[in-house]
């Protein structure tokens, strides 16, 4: 079967990660979480004392950390300089700083190149999730999906994920989410955006199973017509 590239974009809390992993696993494709790469570079900046409010300081050092992503959808990994970063990249500190770091054009250029290399090495194809995959990273992707959901649904899902890890309340989660989306949508270089040829799926009233089925059907349809 020919290889297939699937781009899944959208704001946080739309079910992007769960959907992307499940679709990749079901179709035997690789999986890449591009948000984890931006989180990893942010974590490296913070642990190395780089002022993340200073874009030129970020730009100067952003090609230093070695970021590696494991692309098995059943066990995705992320490491920085050989150290497992999967835990530290999910802290509230990294989450609150990642938009600023990922807005720096030099960071985006470097991570985009990494993403393209990973995608072209995936023999059977890959599901790549992010914010600018369909518009900038892989504009020739075979299938492009843009997931959306109401702010309420997104905040509820995010709170559910955080439960037990970091105590949080729904209103604060909603505010933090809206703030991050505004920063990600408003930046100059490859902002969060729907590609003109992407299929928009509003997940507000859909179960995860329904979203997965919908995306799998779109990919299979594309494969059949290839
Ligand atoms: O998907 P996530 O919440 O883990 O992503 C973390 C941040 O990384 C997000 O706020 C914006 C940035 N990001 C990006 O700029 N471009 C991508 N393709 C993926 C994530």
mmCIF file of C-alpha atoms and ligand atoms in Angstrom:
data_model
loop_
_atom_site.group_PDB
_atom_site.id
_atom_site.type_symbol
_atom_site.label_atom_id
_atom_site.label_comp_id
_atom_site.label_asym_id
_atom_site.label_seq_id
_atom_site.Cartn_x
_atom_site.Cartn_y
_atom_site.Cartn_z
ATOM 1 C CA UNK A 1 0.000 0.000 0.000
ATOM 2 C CA UNK A 2 1.224 3.510 -0.781
ATOM 3 C CA UNK A 3 2.372 5.655 2.077
ATOM 4 C CA UNK A 4 -0.026 8.310 3.318
ATOM 5 C CA UNK A 5 0.606 11.573 5.149
ATOM 6 C CA UNK A 6 -2.104 12.833 7.483
ATOM 7 C CA UNK A 7 -1.965 16.332 8.991
ATOM 8 C CA UNK A 8 -4.148 16.970 12.050
ATOM 9 C CA UNK A 9 -4.225 20.546 13.319
ATOM 10 C CA UNK A 10 -6.309 22.479 15.802
ATOM 11 C CA UNK A 11 -6.218 24.204 19.183
ATOM 12 C CA UNK A 12 -5.649 22.342 22.456
ATOM 13 C CA UNK A 13 -8.377 20.263 24.030
ATOM 14 C CA UNK A 14 -9.976 19.222 20.746
ATOM 15 C CA UNK A 15 -8.879 15.593 21.138
ATOM 16 C CA UNK A 16 -6.024 15.955 18.640
ATOM 17 C CA UNK A 17 -3.514 13.724 20.420
ATOM 18 C CA UNK A 18 -5.903 10.919 21.319
ATOM 19 C CA UNK A 19 -7.370 10.965 17.820
ATOM 20 C CA UNK A 20 -4.013 11.116 16.033
ATOM 21 C CA UNK A 21 -2.500 8.242 18.042
ATOM 22 C CA UNK A 22 -5.552 6.027 17.599
ATOM 23 C CA UNK A 23 -5.807 6.707 13.849
ATOM 24 C CA UNK A 24 -2.099 5.970 13.373
ATOM 25 C CA UNK A 25 -2.332 2.750 15.408
ATOM 26 C CA UNK A 26 -5.423 1.568 13.544
ATOM 27 C CA UNK A 27 -3.919 2.237 10.111
ATOM 28 C CA UNK A 28 -0.392 1.029 10.894
ATOM 29 C CA UNK A 29 1.142 4.496 10.478
ATOM 30 C CA UNK A 30 3.811 6.351 12.437
ATOM 31 C CA UNK A 31 2.788 9.217 14.715
ATOM 32 C CA UNK A 32 4.409 12.559 15.486
ATOM 33 C CA UNK A 33 3.361 14.955 18.265
ATOM 34 C CA UNK A 34 4.854 18.275 17.139
ATOM 35 C CA UNK A 35 3.623 20.094 20.259
ATOM 36 C CA UNK A 36 5.875 17.780 22.298
ATOM 37 C CA UNK A 37 8.864 19.005 20.264
ATOM 38 C CA UNK A 38 8.053 22.657 20.992
ATOM 39 C CA UNK A 39 7.540 21.738 24.637
ATOM 40 C CA UNK A 40 10.896 19.908 24.671
ATOM 41 C CA UNK A 41 12.821 22.885 23.318
ATOM 42 C CA UNK A 42 11.013 25.130 25.842
ATOM 43 C CA UNK A 43 11.978 22.787 28.692
ATOM 44 C CA UNK A 44 15.606 22.861 27.555
ATOM 45 C CA UNK A 45 15.555 26.697 27.503
ATOM 46 C CA UNK A 46 14.122 26.821 31.034
ATOM 47 C CA UNK A 47 16.534 24.259 32.488
ATOM 48 C CA UNK A 48 19.492 26.022 30.886
ATOM 49 C CA UNK A 49 18.588 29.430 32.274
ATOM 50 C CA UNK A 50 17.725 31.031 28.933
ATOM 51 C CA UNK A 51 15.456 34.071 29.260
ATOM 52 C CA UNK A 52 12.358 32.869 27.434
ATOM 53 C CA UNK A 53 11.043 36.436 27.225
ATOM 54 C CA UNK A 54 14.006 37.331 25.005
ATOM 55 C CA UNK A 55 13.476 36.097 21.414
ATOM 56 C CA UNK A 56 17.047 36.859 20.378
ATOM 57 C CA UNK A 57 18.468 34.841 23.299
ATOM 58 C CA UNK A 58 16.216 31.940 22.239
ATOM 59 C CA UNK A 59 17.200 32.277 18.581
ATOM 60 C CA UNK A 60 20.923 32.186 19.396
ATOM 61 C CA UNK A 61 20.803 28.818 21.193
ATOM 62 C CA UNK A 62 17.837 27.049 19.629
ATOM 63 C CA UNK A 63 19.890 24.668 17.492
ATOM 64 C CA UNK A 64 21.795 23.332 20.518
ATOM 65 C CA UNK A 65 19.443 20.770 22.080
ATOM 66 C CA UNK A 66 19.207 17.395 20.369
ATOM 67 C CA UNK A 67 15.501 16.580 20.200
ATOM 68 C CA UNK A 68 14.423 13.058 19.305
ATOM 69 C CA UNK A 69 10.877 11.807 18.809
ATOM 70 C CA UNK A 70 9.899 8.131 18.853
ATOM 71 C CA UNK A 71 7.036 7.671 16.400
ATOM 72 C CA UNK A 72 5.331 4.452 17.558
ATOM 73 C CA UNK A 73 1.705 5.565 18.192
ATOM 74 C CA UNK A 74 1.383 2.984 20.970
ATOM 75 C CA UNK A 75 4.466 4.286 22.806
ATOM 76 C CA UNK A 76 5.544 7.709 21.535
ATOM 77 C CA UNK A 77 8.701 9.129 23.128
ATOM 78 C CA UNK A 78 10.450 12.479 23.342
ATOM 79 C CA UNK A 79 13.998 13.063 24.532
ATOM 80 C CA UNK A 80 16.330 16.036 24.816
ATOM 81 C CA UNK A 81 20.071 15.400 24.707
ATOM 82 C CA UNK A 82 19.333 11.729 25.300
ATOM 83 C CA UNK A 83 17.204 12.354 28.412
ATOM 84 C CA UNK A 84 13.536 11.291 28.521
ATOM 85 C CA UNK A 85 11.519 14.534 28.582
ATOM 86 C CA UNK A 86 8.012 13.110 28.469
ATOM 87 C CA UNK A 87 7.250 14.057 32.099
ATOM 88 C CA UNK A 88 8.846 17.507 32.417
ATOM 89 C CA UNK A 89 7.371 18.829 29.153
ATOM 90 C CA UNK A 90 3.850 18.554 30.621
ATOM 91 C CA UNK A 91 4.413 20.796 33.655
ATOM 92 C CA UNK A 92 2.429 23.976 34.044
ATOM 93 C CA UNK A 93 5.601 26.059 33.712
ATOM 94 C CA UNK A 94 6.437 24.618 30.288
ATOM 95 C CA UNK A 95 2.796 24.905 29.204
ATOM 96 C CA UNK A 96 2.714 28.595 30.126
ATOM 97 C CA UNK A 97 5.995 29.370 28.282
ATOM 98 C CA UNK A 98 5.743 27.236 25.157
ATOM 99 C CA UNK A 99 3.765 29.774 23.105
ATOM 100 C CA UNK A 100 6.492 32.408 23.533
ATOM 101 C CA UNK A 101 9.298 30.010 22.586
ATOM 102 C CA UNK A 102 7.428 28.491 19.652
ATOM 103 C CA UNK A 103 6.707 31.951 18.213
ATOM 104 C CA UNK A 104 10.413 32.588 17.551
ATOM 105 C CA UNK A 105 11.013 32.137 13.784
ATOM 106 C CA UNK A 106 14.415 30.431 14.257
ATOM 107 C CA UNK A 107 12.809 27.862 16.569
ATOM 108 C CA UNK A 108 10.070 27.176 14.038
ATOM 109 C CA UNK A 109 12.530 26.831 11.164
ATOM 110 C CA UNK A 110 14.581 24.309 13.084
ATOM 111 C CA UNK A 111 11.659 22.237 14.379
ATOM 112 C CA UNK A 112 9.893 22.345 10.999
ATOM 113 C CA UNK A 113 12.966 20.862 9.328
ATOM 114 C CA UNK A 114 13.082 18.110 11.952
ATOM 115 C CA UNK A 115 9.393 17.351 11.364
ATOM 116 C CA UNK A 116 9.836 17.107 7.591
ATOM 117 C CA UNK A 117 12.786 14.744 8.011
ATOM 118 C CA UNK A 118 10.765 12.486 10.330
ATOM 119 C CA UNK A 119 7.744 12.508 8.002
ATOM 120 C CA UNK A 120 9.775 11.616 4.923
ATOM 121 C CA UNK A 121 11.438 8.718 6.760
ATOM 122 C CA UNK A 122 8.107 7.094 7.705
ATOM 123 C CA UNK A 123 7.807 4.255 5.204
ATOM 124 C CA UNK A 124 4.114 3.447 5.546
ATOM 125 C CA UNK A 125 3.155 7.038 6.261
ATOM 126 C CA UNK A 126 2.530 9.134 9.319
ATOM 127 C CA UNK A 127 -0.060 11.069 11.271
ATOM 128 C CA UNK A 128 1.414 14.428 12.285
ATOM 129 C CA UNK A 129 -0.476 16.558 14.792
ATOM 130 C CA UNK A 130 0.100 20.241 15.505
ATOM 131 C CA UNK A 131 -0.969 23.760 14.649
ATOM 132 C CA UNK A 132 0.675 24.474 11.271
ATOM 133 C CA UNK A 133 1.121 21.046 9.723
ATOM 134 C CA UNK A 134 -1.409 21.412 6.901
ATOM 135 C CA UNK A 135 -0.468 25.033 6.190
ATOM 136 C CA UNK A 136 3.323 25.086 6.544
ATOM 137 C CA UNK A 137 5.109 21.890 7.560
ATOM 138 C CA UNK A 138 3.493 19.430 5.145
ATOM 139 C CA UNK A 139 1.342 21.472 2.737
ATOM 140 C CA UNK A 140 1.215 18.512 0.329
ATOM 141 C CA UNK A 141 -0.221 16.119 2.980
ATOM 142 C CA UNK A 142 -2.692 13.587 1.538
ATOM 143 C CA UNK A 143 -5.327 14.256 4.194
ATOM 144 C CA UNK A 144 -5.699 17.434 6.235
ATOM 145 C CA UNK A 145 -7.992 17.640 9.237
ATOM 146 C CA UNK A 146 -8.717 20.680 11.401
ATOM 147 C CA UNK A 147 -10.285 19.761 14.737
ATOM 148 C CA UNK A 148 -12.314 22.318 16.679
ATOM 149 C CA UNK A 149 -14.524 22.287 19.805
ATOM 150 C CA UNK A 150 -16.226 24.862 21.994
ATOM 151 C CA UNK A 151 -14.028 26.491 24.666
ATOM 152 C CA UNK A 152 -16.186 24.822 27.346
ATOM 153 C CA UNK A 153 -15.680 21.334 25.907
ATOM 154 C CA UNK A 154 -11.955 21.936 25.481
ATOM 155 C CA UNK A 155 -11.499 23.198 29.033
ATOM 156 C CA UNK A 156 -13.465 20.253 30.438
ATOM 157 C CA UNK A 157 -11.301 17.776 28.523
ATOM 158 C CA UNK A 158 -8.066 19.473 29.566
ATOM 159 C CA UNK A 159 -9.142 19.528 33.237
ATOM 160 C CA UNK A 160 -9.944 15.842 33.002
ATOM 161 C CA UNK A 161 -6.424 15.139 31.692
ATOM 162 C CA UNK A 162 -4.801 17.192 34.431
ATOM 163 C CA UNK A 163 -6.793 15.644 37.265
ATOM 164 C CA UNK A 164 -4.497 14.120 39.844
ATOM 165 C CA UNK A 165 -1.395 15.626 38.261
ATOM 166 C CA UNK A 166 -1.857 19.304 39.013
ATOM 167 C CA UNK A 167 -4.962 20.473 40.825
ATOM 168 C CA UNK A 168 -6.793 22.926 38.657
ATOM 169 C CA UNK A 169 -10.236 24.403 38.314
ATOM 170 C CA UNK A 170 -12.281 24.620 35.168
ATOM 171 C CA UNK A 171 -12.408 28.425 34.913
ATOM 172 C CA UNK A 172 -8.619 28.760 35.267
ATOM 173 C CA UNK A 173 -8.041 26.025 32.690
ATOM 174 C CA UNK A 174 -10.434 27.725 30.288
ATOM 175 C CA UNK A 175 -8.674 31.078 30.705
ATOM 176 C CA UNK A 176 -5.196 29.549 30.241
ATOM 177 C CA UNK A 177 -6.368 27.679 27.156
ATOM 178 C CA UNK A 178 -7.918 30.736 25.535
ATOM 179 C CA UNK A 179 -4.782 32.767 26.262
ATOM 180 C CA UNK A 180 -2.503 30.149 24.692
ATOM 181 C CA UNK A 181 -4.724 29.755 21.619
ATOM 182 C CA UNK A 182 -4.772 33.533 21.131
ATOM 183 C CA UNK A 183 -0.961 33.605 21.272
ATOM 184 C CA UNK A 184 -0.641 30.611 18.912
ATOM 185 C CA UNK A 185 -3.176 32.066 16.438
ATOM 186 C CA UNK A 186 -1.819 35.590 16.605
ATOM 187 C CA UNK A 187 1.895 34.988 16.061
ATOM 188 C CA UNK A 188 3.512 36.139 12.817
ATOM 189 C CA UNK A 189 5.273 32.930 11.778
ATOM 190 C CA UNK A 190 3.023 30.000 10.798
ATOM 191 C CA UNK A 191 0.178 30.625 13.271
ATOM 192 C CA UNK A 192 -2.452 28.096 14.270
ATOM 193 C CA UNK A 193 -4.679 28.059 11.183
ATOM 194 C CA UNK A 194 -6.894 25.836 9.083
ATOM 195 C CA UNK A 195 -5.491 25.060 5.636
ATOM 196 C CA UNK A 196 -7.910 25.971 2.830
ATOM 197 C CA UNK A 197 -8.107 22.326 1.794
ATOM 198 C CA UNK A 198 -8.490 20.887 5.326
ATOM 199 C CA UNK A 199 -11.673 19.158 6.473
ATOM 200 C CA UNK A 200 -12.976 20.821 9.631
ATOM 201 C CA UNK A 201 -14.402 18.470 12.254
ATOM 202 C CA UNK A 202 -16.218 20.032 15.222
ATOM 203 C CA UNK A 203 -15.730 17.537 18.058
ATOM 204 C CA UNK A 204 -17.870 19.346 20.670
ATOM 205 C CA UNK A 205 -20.700 16.816 20.573
ATOM 206 C CA UNK A 206 -18.776 13.804 19.293
ATOM 207 C CA UNK A 207 -17.236 10.987 21.304
ATOM 208 C CA UNK A 208 -13.565 10.220 20.775
ATOM 209 C CA UNK A 209 -14.615 7.001 19.033
ATOM 210 C CA UNK A 210 -16.744 8.960 16.564
ATOM 211 C CA UNK A 211 -13.913 11.393 15.770
ATOM 212 C CA UNK A 212 -11.482 8.503 15.197
ATOM 213 C CA UNK A 213 -13.966 6.757 12.895
ATOM 214 C CA UNK A 214 -14.495 9.955 10.936
ATOM 215 C CA UNK A 215 -10.751 10.522 10.391
ATOM 216 C CA UNK A 216 -10.063 6.861 9.567
ATOM 217 C CA UNK A 217 -12.840 6.986 6.957
ATOM 218 C CA UNK A 218 -11.341 10.113 5.376
ATOM 219 C CA UNK A 219 -7.890 8.505 5.191
ATOM 220 C CA UNK A 220 -9.259 5.262 3.739
ATOM 221 C CA UNK A 221 -11.229 7.178 1.161
ATOM 222 C CA UNK A 222 -8.079 9.002 0.111
ATOM 223 C CA UNK A 223 -6.053 5.786 -0.004
ATOM 224 C CA UNK A 224 -8.669 4.133 -2.203
ATOM 225 C CA UNK A 225 -8.530 6.981 -4.706
ATOM 226 C CA UNK A 226 -4.713 7.109 -4.867
HETATM 227 O O1 LIG B 1 -0.206 20.497 21.302
HETATM 228 P P1 LIG B 1 0.458 21.098 22.547
HETATM 229 O O2 LIG B 1 -0.514 21.772 23.466
HETATM 230 O O3 LIG B 1 1.327 20.121 23.265
HETATM 231 O O4 LIG B 1 1.415 22.230 21.941
HETATM 232 C C1 LIG B 1 2.193 23.039 22.775
HETATM 233 C C2 LIG B 1 2.475 24.373 22.105
HETATM 234 O O5 LIG B 1 3.365 24.203 21.017
HETATM 235 C C3 LIG B 1 1.273 25.131 21.551
HETATM 236 O O6 LIG B 1 0.758 26.029 22.512
HETATM 237 C C4 LIG B 1 1.831 25.871 20.372
HETATM 238 C C5 LIG B 1 3.070 25.113 19.995
HETATM 239 N N1 LIG B 1 2.928 24.388 18.725
HETATM 240 C C6 LIG B 1 3.175 25.071 17.580
HETATM 241 O O7 LIG B 1 3.445 26.263 17.621
HETATM 242 N N2 LIG B 1 3.145 24.426 16.384
HETATM 243 C C7 LIG B 1 2.857 23.127 16.318
HETATM 244 N N3 LIG B 1 2.846 22.501 15.129
HETATM 245 C C8 LIG B 1 2.563 22.402 17.491
HETATM 246 C C9 LIG B 1 2.597 23.069 18.697
#
